[in-house]
XYZ file of C-alpha atoms in Angstrom:
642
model
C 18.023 127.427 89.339
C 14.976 129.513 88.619
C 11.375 128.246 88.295
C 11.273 126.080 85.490
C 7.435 125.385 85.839
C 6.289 127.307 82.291
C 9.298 128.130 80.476
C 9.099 130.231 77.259
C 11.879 131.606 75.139
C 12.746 135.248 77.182
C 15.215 136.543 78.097
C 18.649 136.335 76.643
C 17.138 133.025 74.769
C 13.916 135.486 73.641
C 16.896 137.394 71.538
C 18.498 133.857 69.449
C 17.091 133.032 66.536
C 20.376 132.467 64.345
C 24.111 131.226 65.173
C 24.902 134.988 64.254
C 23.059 136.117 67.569
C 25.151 134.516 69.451
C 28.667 136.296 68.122
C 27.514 139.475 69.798
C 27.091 138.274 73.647
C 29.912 139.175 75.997
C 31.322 136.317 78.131
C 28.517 137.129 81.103
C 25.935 137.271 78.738
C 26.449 133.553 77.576
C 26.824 132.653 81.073
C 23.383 133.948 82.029
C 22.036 132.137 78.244
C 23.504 128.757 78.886
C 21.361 128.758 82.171
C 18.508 129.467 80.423
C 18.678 127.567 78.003
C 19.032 124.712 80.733
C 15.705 125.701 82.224
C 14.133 125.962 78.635
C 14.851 122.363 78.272
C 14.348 120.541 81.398
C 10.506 122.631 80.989
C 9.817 121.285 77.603
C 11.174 117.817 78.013
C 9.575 117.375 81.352
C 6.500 117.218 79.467
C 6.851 115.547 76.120
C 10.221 112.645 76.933
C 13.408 112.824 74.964
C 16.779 112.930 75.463
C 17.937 115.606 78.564
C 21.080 113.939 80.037
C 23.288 114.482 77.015
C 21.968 117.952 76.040
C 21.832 119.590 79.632
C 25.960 118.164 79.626
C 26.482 120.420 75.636
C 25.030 123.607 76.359
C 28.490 125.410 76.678
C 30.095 123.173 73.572
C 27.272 124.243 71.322
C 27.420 127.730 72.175
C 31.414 128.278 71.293
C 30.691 125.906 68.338
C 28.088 128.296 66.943
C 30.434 131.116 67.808
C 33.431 129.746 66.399
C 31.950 128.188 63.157
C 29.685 129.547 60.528
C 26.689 127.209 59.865
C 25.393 126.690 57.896
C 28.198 127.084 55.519
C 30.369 125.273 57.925
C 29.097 121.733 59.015
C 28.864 120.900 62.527
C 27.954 117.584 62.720
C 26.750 115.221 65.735
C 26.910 111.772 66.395
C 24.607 111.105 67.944
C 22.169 113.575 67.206
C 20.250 112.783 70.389
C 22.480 115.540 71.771
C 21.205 117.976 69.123
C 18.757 120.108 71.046
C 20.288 122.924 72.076
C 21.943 123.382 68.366
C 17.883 123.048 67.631
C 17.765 126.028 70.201
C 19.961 128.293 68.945
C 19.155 127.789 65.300
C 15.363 128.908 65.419
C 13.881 125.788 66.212
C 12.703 127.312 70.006
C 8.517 127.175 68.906
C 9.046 123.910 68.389
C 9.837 122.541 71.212
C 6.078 122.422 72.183
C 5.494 119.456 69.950
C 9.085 117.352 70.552
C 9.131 114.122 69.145
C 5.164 114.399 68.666
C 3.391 113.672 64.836
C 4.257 117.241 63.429
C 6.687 118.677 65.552
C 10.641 118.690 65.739
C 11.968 115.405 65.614
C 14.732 114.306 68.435
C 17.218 114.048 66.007
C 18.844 116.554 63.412
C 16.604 116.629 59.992
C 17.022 118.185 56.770
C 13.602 119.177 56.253
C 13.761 121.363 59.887
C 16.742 123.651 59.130
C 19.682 124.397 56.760
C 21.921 123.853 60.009
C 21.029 119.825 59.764
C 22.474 117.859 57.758
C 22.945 114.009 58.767
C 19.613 112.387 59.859
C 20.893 108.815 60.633
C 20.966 108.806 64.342
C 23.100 104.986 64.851
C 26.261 105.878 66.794
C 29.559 106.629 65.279
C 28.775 107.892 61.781
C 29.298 111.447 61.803
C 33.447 110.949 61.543
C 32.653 108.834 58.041
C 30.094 111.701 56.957
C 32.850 114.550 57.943
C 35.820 112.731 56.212
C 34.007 112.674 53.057
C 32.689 116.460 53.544
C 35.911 118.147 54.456
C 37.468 115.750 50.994
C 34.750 117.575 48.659
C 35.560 120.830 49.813
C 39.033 120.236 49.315
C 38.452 118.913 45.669
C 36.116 121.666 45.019
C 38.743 124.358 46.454
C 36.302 125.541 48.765
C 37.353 127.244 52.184
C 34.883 125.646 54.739
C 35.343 124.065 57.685
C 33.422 120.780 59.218
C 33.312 120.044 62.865
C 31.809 116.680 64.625
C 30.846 116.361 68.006
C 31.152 112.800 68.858
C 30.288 111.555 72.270
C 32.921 109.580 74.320
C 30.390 106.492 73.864
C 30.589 106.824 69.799
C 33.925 106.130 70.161
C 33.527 102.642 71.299
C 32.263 101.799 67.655
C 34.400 100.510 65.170
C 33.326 102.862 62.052
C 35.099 106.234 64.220
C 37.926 104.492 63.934
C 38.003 103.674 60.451
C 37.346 106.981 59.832
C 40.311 108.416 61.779
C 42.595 106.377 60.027
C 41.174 107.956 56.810
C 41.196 111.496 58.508
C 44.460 111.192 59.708
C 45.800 109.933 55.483
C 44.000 112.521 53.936
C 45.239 115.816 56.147
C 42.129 118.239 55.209
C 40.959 120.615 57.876
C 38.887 119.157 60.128
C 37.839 119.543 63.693
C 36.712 116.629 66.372
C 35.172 117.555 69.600
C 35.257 114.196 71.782
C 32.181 115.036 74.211
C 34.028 112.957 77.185
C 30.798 112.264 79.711
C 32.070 108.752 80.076
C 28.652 107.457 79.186
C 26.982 106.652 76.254
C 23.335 105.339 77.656
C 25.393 103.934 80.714
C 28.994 104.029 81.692
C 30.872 104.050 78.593
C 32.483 100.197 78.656
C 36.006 99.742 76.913
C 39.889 100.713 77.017
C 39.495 103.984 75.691
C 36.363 104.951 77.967
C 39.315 104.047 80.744
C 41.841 106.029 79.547
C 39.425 109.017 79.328
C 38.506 108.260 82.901
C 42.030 108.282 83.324
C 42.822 111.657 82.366
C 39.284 113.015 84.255
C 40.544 111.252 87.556
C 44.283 111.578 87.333
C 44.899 114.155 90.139
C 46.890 116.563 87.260
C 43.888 116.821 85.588
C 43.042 120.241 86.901
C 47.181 121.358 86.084
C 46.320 120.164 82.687
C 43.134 122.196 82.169
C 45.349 125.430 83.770
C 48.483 124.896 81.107
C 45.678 124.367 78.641
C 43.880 127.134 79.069
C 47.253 129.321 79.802
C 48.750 128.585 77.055
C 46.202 129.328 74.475
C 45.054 132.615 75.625
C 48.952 133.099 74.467
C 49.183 131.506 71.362
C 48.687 133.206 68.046
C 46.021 132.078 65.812
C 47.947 130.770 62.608
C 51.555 129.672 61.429
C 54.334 128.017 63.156
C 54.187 129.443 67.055
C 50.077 127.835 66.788
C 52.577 124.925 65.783
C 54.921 125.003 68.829
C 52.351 125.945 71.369
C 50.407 122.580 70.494
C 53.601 120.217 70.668
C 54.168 122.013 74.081
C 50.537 121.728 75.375
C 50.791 118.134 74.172
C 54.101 117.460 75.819
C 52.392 119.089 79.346
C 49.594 117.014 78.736
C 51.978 114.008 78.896
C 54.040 115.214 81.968
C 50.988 115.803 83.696
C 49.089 112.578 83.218
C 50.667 110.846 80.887
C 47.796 109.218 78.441
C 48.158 107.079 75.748
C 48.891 108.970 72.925
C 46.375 107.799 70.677
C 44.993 110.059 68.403
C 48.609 111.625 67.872
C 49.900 107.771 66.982
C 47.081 108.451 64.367
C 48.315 111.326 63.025
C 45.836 113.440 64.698
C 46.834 116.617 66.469
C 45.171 116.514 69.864
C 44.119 119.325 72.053
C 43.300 118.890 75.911
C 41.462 117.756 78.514
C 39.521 121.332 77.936
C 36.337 121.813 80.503
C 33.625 121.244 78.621
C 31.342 123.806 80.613
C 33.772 126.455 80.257
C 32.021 128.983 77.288
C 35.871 130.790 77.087
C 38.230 127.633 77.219
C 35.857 125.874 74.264
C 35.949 128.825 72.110
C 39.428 128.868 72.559
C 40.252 125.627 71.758
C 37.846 125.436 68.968
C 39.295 128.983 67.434
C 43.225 127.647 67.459
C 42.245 124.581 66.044
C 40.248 125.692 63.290
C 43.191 128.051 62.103
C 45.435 124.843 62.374
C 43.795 124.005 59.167
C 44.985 119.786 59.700
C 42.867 117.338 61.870
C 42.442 118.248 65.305
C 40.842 116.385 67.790
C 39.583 119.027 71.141
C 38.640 116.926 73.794
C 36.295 118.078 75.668
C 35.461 116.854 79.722
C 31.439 117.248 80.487
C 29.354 116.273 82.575
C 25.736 115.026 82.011
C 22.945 116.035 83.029
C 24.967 119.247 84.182
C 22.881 122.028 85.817
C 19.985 119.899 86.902
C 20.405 117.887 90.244
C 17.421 115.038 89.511
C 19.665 114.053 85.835
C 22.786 114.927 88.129
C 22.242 112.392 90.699
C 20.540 109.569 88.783
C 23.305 107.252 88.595
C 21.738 104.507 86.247
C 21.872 107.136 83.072
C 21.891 110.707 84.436
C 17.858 110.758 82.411
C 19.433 110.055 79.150
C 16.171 109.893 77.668
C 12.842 109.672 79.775
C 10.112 108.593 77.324
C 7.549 110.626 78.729
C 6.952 113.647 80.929
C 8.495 113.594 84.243
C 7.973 115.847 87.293
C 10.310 118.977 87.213
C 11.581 118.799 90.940
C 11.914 115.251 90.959
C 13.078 113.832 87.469
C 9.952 110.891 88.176
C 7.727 110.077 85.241
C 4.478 110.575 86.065
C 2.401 107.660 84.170
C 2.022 105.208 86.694
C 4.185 102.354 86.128
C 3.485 99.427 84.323
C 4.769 95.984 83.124
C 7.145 96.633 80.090
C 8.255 94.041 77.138
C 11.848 95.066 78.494
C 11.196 94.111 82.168
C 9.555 90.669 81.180
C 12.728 89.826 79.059
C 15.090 90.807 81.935
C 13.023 88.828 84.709
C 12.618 85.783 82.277
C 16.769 85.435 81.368
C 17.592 85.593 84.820
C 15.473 82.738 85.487
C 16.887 80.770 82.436
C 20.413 82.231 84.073
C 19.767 80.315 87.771
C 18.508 77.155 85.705
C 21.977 77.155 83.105
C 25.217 78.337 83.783
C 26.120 78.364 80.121
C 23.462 81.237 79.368
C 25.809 84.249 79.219
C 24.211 88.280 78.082
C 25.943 90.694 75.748
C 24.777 94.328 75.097
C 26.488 97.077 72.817
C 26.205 100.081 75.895
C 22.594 99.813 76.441
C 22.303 97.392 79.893
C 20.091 99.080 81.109
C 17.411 99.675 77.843
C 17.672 96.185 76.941
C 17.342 94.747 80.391
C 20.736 93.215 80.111
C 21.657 95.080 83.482
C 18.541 92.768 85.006
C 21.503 89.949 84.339
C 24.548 92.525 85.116
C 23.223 92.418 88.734
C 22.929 89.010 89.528
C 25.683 87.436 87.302
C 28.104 90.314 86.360
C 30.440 87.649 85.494
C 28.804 86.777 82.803
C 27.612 90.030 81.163
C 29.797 91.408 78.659
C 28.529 94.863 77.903
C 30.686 95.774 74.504
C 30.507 99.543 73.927
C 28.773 100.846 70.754
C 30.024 97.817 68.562
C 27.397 95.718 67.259
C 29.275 93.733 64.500
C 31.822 92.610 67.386
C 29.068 91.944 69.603
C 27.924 89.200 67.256
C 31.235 88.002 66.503
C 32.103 87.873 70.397
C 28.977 85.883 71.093
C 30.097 83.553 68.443
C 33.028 82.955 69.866
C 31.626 82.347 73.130
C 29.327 79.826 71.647
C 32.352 77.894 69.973
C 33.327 78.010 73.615
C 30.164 75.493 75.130
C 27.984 78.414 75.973
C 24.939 80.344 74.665
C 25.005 83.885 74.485
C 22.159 85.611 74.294
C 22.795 89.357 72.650
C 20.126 91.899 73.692
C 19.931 95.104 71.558
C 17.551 97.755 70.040
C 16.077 95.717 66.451
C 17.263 98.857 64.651
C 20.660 98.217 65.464
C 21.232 94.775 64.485
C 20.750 95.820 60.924
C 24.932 96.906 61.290
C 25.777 93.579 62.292
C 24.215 91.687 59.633
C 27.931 90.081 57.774
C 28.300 89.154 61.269
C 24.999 87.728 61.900
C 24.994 85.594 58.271
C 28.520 84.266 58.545
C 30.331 84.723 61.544
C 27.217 83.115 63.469
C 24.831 81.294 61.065
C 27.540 80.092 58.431
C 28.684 77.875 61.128
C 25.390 76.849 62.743
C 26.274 77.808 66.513
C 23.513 78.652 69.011
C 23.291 82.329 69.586
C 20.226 83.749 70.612
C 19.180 87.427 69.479
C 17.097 89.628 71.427
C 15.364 92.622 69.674
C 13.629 95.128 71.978
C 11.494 98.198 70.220
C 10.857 96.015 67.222
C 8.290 97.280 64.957
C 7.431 100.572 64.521
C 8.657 102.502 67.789
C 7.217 106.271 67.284
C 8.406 109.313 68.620
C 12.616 108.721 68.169
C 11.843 108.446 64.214
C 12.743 106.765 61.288
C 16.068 105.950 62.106
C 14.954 103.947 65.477
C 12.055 101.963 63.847
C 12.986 98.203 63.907
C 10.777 97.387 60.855
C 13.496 95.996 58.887
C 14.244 92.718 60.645
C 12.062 90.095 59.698
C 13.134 91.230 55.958
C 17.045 91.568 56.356
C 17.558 88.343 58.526
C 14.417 86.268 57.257
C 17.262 85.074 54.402
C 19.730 83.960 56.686
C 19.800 80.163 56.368
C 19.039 78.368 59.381
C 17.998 81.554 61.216
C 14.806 80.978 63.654
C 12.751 84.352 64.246
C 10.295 84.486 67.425
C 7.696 87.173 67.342
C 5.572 86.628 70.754
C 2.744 88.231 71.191
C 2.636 88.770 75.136
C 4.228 88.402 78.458
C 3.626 84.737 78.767
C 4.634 83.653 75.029
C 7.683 85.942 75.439
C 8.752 83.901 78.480
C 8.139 80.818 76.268
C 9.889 81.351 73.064
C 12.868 83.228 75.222
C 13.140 79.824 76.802
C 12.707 77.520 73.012
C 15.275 79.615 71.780
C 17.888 79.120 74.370
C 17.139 75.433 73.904
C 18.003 75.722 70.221
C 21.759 74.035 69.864
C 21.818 73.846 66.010
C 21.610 77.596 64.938
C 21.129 81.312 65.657
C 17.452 82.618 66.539
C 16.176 86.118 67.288
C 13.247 86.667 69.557
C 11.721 89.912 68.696
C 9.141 92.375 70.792
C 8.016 96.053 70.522
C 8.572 99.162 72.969
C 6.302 100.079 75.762
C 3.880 97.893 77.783
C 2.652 94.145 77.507
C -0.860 93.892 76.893
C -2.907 90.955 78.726
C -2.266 87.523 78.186
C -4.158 86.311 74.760
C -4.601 82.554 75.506
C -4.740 80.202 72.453
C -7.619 77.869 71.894
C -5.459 75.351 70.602
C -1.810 74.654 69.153
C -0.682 73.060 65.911
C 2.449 72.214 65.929
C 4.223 75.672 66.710
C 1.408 77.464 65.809
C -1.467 78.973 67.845
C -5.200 79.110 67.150
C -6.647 82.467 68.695
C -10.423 82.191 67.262
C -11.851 80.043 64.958
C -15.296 79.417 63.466
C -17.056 76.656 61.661
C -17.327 78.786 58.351
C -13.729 79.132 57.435
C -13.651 82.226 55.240
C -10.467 84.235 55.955
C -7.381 82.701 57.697
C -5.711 86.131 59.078
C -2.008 85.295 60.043
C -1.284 87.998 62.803
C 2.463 88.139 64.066
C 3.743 88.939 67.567
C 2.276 91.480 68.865
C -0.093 92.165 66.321
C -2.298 89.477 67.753
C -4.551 91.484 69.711
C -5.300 93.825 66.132
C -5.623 90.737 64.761
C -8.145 89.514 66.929
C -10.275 93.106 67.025
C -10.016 93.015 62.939
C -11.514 89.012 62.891
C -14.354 90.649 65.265
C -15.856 93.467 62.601
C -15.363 90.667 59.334
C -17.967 88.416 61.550
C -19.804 90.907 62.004
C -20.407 91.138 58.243
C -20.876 86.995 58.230
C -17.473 85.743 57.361
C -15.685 83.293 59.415
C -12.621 84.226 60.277
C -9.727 82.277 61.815
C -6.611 83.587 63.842
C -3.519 82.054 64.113
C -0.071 83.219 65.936
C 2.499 81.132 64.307
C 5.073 82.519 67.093
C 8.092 81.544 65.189
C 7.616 83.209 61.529
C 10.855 82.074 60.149
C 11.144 79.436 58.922
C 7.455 79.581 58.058
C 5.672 76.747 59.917
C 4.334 73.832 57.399
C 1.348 73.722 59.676
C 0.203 77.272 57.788
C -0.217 75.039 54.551
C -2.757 72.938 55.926
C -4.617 75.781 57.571
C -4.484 78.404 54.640
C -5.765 75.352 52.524
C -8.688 74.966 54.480
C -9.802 78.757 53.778
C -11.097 80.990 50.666
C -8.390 84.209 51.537
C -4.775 83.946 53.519
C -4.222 87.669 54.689
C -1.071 88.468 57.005
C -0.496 91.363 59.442
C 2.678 91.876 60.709
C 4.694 95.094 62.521
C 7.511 95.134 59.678
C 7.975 95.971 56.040
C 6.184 94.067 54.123
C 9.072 93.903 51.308
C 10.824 90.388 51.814
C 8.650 89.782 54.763
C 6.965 87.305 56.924
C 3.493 87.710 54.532
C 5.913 87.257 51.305
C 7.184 84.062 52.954
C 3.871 82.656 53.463
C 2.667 82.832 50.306
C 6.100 81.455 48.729
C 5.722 78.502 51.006
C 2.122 78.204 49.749
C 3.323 78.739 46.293
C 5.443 75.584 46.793
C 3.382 73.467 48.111
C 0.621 73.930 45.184
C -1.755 75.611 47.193
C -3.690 78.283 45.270
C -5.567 79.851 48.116
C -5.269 83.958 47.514
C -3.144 85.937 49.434
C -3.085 89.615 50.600
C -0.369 90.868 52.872
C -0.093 93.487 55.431
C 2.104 95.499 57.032
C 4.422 98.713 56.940
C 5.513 99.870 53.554
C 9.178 99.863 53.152
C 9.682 103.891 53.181
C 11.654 106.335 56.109
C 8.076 107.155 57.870
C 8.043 110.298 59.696
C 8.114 110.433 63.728
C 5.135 110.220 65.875
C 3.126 107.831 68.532
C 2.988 104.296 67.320
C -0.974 104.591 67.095
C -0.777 107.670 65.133
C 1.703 106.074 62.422
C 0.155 102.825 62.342
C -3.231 104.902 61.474
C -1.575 106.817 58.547
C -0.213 103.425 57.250
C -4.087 101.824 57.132
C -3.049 99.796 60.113
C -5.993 99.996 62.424
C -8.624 97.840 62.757
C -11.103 99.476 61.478
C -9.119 99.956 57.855
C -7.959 96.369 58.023
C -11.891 94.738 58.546
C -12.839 97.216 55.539
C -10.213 95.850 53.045
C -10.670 92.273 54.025
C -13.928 92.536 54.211
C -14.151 93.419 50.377
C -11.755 90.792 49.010
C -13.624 88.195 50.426
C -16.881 89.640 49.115
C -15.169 90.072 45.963
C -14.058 86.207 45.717
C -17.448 85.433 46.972
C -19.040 87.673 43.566
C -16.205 86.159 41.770
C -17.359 82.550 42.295
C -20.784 83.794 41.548
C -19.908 85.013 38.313
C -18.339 81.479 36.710
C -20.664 79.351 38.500
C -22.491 78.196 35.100
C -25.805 78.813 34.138
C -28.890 75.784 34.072
């Protein structure tokens, strides 16, 4: 491939700024685009992260898409919209590539406020079928002629809500188009029995037969009306002969056209072009491979660098920041050890082993690692289950996406009191993958499920600890929650009460500053500037913030203000549960709570977003600083006079 060292928009690429461009390439032209476009993004994702794998493996599928479909009047959806770049690319998004997934630039998803061309911003797996049922059923009620197509990656359809949808496609009959990206991955290896029958058909040795009577028989078949018909039940029946699948989608209702190679410009458009005219649901399944074009994302076998979170070298995939200790990697080393101590401590992960540290587990006990597939409601059904079978599951995922398994969580788990610990990496505000990735919500959502423990530790060592209290818990679900990136040092306590831990304390007891998790460390630079202005300020880690520990009464008693700082929204949160339980036990002692403002805050580093939210500690000494001074002239004021 050519030099990819400072890649600008030239060429054939230079030439795209609309879907329209692309209608007036011949068949060698897109050949020679597609590669450049390859070497446009391994350039600017080598040096700002984000997801390559999946959008090196589209190239070809986006192109026919854009040729076949008119966008923005027709939708083309994706789910997920990590594989969204190269529609970015070709729809006048190329300048902004500079700035990917950095405070200002293009986000790593589709969004609204970017282009005309975007339309769904949620990026949680196996949506976009919901999203295009209900858009191809308004154009139908509003008699317009317009056409909605959603990519959805093989892995997408391991969740539940695709096939809910195609049950509704299927009933309603409107005309709709479904490209299954088949990469048979998701992060990892795409887990389940419909990831193996895709494999099936990819491996079967009349794959390549198919892909010939496939591609023979369309170039033949007329665009509309009954022979478009015929031609379909016969490239379905050859599809059987050949390899005989499980006929799924057409048990569904769903006409079904395919295998067709994915990184084949002609075959896509093809298929895409017949069934568009069809004007029913068609599903064109389409057989990638990613990381395509690019040998580093090629031959990485763990996720063919799905998403590398920073810049990498060029030649050989690497990241370049040296290496350091990550939340992730202290989980993973920390439930193997519980794992050699209990053989009842079993790990479930909805397809992200490896993110979670899961595949830390996978290794050494792959007996007793269930890795689910995109399907987070079963995944906490599953591990109840397995704890009304004698053992304790422990389910790692992104805090983000437990919010879609919260029935599950409240009644399937909690409603009957069995142990089943939670795990939430990337808690907190995570940056540069956006609103739709931030695990802020948490501490909010499942701070109201009865009997519910929630562990916020604040470093390597209290992560190792409250891993280990939860798994000990045998009464109840608990969730053990930690950001994204790396551990900062140890931050020993001076003493403990009860569960709670003392960080700093002083003999003037002026402010008692709750800080949560990870938080800690601001906590402890925002008591430094308030002493520096006279106040005494005390610093306590409760570590486990629901329920809220009684010992906070007694503490928050003994001082003039309570403030808490914690990394979630501060709607329903931990600081709104402190000063209820304060409330209730008659103590009066003022109360000011911190922490991220429930709102869909735009993408950026996790310093630069905590800054724009007042969360630094410079902002946080100022404001506390001046309610304590105010109490202080407050007191002042109705002391009486002699």
């Amino acid at each position: 491939m050519s030099d990819r060292s400072d890649q600008t928009a030239t060429g054939l690429l230079g030439t795209i700024e609309t879907p329209g461009d692309l209608r007036r390439l011949t068949p060698e032209q897109l050949t020679l685009l597609a590669a450049e476009i390859r070497d446009f993004l391994v350039a600017k994702v080598s040096r700002t992260g984000g997801h390559l794998g999946p959008n090196l493996g589209v190239v070809e599928t986006t192109l026919a898409l854009h040729r076949v479909f008119d966008s923005p009047r027709d939708r083309i959806l994706f789910d997920t919209g990590h594989q969204a770049y190269v529609h970015k690319i070709v729809t006048g998004r190329q300048d902004g590539f500079d700035l990917l997934r950095q405070r200002g630039g293009l986000t790593g998803y589709p969004s609204r406020a970017e282009s005309e061309h975007d339309f769904i911003e949620n990026s949680h797996a196996s949506t976009a079928l919901s999203y295009a049922d209900g858009m191809a059923k308004a154009f139908a009620l509003r008699g317009e002629q317009r056409h909605v197509a959603a990519v959805v990656g093989d892995g997408a359809l391991t969740g539940g809500m695709c096939w809910e949808a195609l049950n509704n496609i299927a009933a309603a009959k409107n005309p709709l188009v479904i490209v299954v990206n088949d990469n048979g991955r998701s992060y990892a290896p795409t887990i389940g029995g419909l990831a193996d029958h895709l494999s099936t058909l990819r491996l079967n040795p009349g794959y390549e037969r198919v892909l010939d009577l496939v591609k023979n028989a369309l170039s033949s078949t007329p665009l509309v009306g009954k022979p478009a018909y015929e031609v379909l039940h016969a490239v379905k029946k050859g599809i059987k002969d050949a390899v005989n699948p499980q006929a799924m989608f057409e048990d569904l209702g769903i006409k079904y056209l395919g295998p067709v190679d994915g990184h084949d410009i002609e075959a896509m458009e093809s298929a895409l072009r017949r069934a568009k005219g069809f004007q029913a649901p068609v599903i064109v399944h389409a057989v990638t491979r990613k990381g395509y074009g690019y040998r580093p994302a090629e031959d990485d076998e763990a996720d063919c660098l799905h998403g590398p979170g920073s810049a990498f070298s060029i030649e050989t995939g690497k990241l370049l920041a040296a290496p350091s200790v990550k939340w992730t990697h202290v989980f993973a080393e920390e439930l193997v050890a519980i794992a050699d101590e209990r053989p009842d401590v079993v790990g479930i992960t909805a397809a992200m082993a490896e993110p979670t540290g899961i595949a830390a587990l996978q290794k050494k006990y792959p007996e007793r690692t269930y890795d689910v597939g995109i399907a987070e409601q079963h995944a906490a059904t599953s591990a109840a289950g397995l704890a009304m079978g004698g053992l304790h599951p422990v389910v790692a995922v992104y805090a983000t996406f437990l919010n879609r398994a919260f029935d599950q969580v409240l009644l399937d788990v909690a409603m009957h009191q069995l142990p089943v610990t939670f795990v939430l990496d990337r808690a907190g505000i995570t940056g540069p993958d956006g609103p739709s990735h931030y695990g802020i919500w948490d501490m909010s959502v499942f701070g109201v499920v009865p009997g519910l423990r929630i562990a916020a530790p604040r470093d390597a060592a209290t992560l190792r600890e409250e891993l280990r209290e939860a798994v000990a818990v045998d009464d109840g679900p608990t969730i053990v929650r930690f950001p994204t990136g790396s551990v900062a040092a140890d931050l020993p306590a001076l003493r403990r009460i009860g569960p709670v831990d003392v960080l700093r304390e002083e003999d003037r007891k002026d402010v008692l500053l709750v800080a949560v998790g990870a938080f800690a460390k601001l906590g402890m630079e925002v008591a430094e500037r308030i002493a520096e202005q006279g106040y005494g300020v005390t610093v306590v880690d409760p570590r486990w913030v629901r329920p809220v520990p009684i010992e906070l009464v007694g503490l928050a008693d003994a001082h003039r203000l309570v403030v808490t700082l914690e990394d979630g929204v501060r709607a329903g949160g931990v600081g709104e549960a402190v000063a209820s339980t304060l409330r209730d036990a008659g103590v009066g002692v003022p109360l000011r709570d911190l922490g991220v403002p429930a709102g869909f805050h735009p993408h950026g580093s996790r310093a630069e977003i905590l800054a724009s939210l007042g969360l630094t500690a410079q902002d946080i000494a100022r404001d506390v600083t001046e309610w304590v001074s105010g109490l202080q002239e407050a007191t002042t004021e109705h002391q009486p006079t002699s």
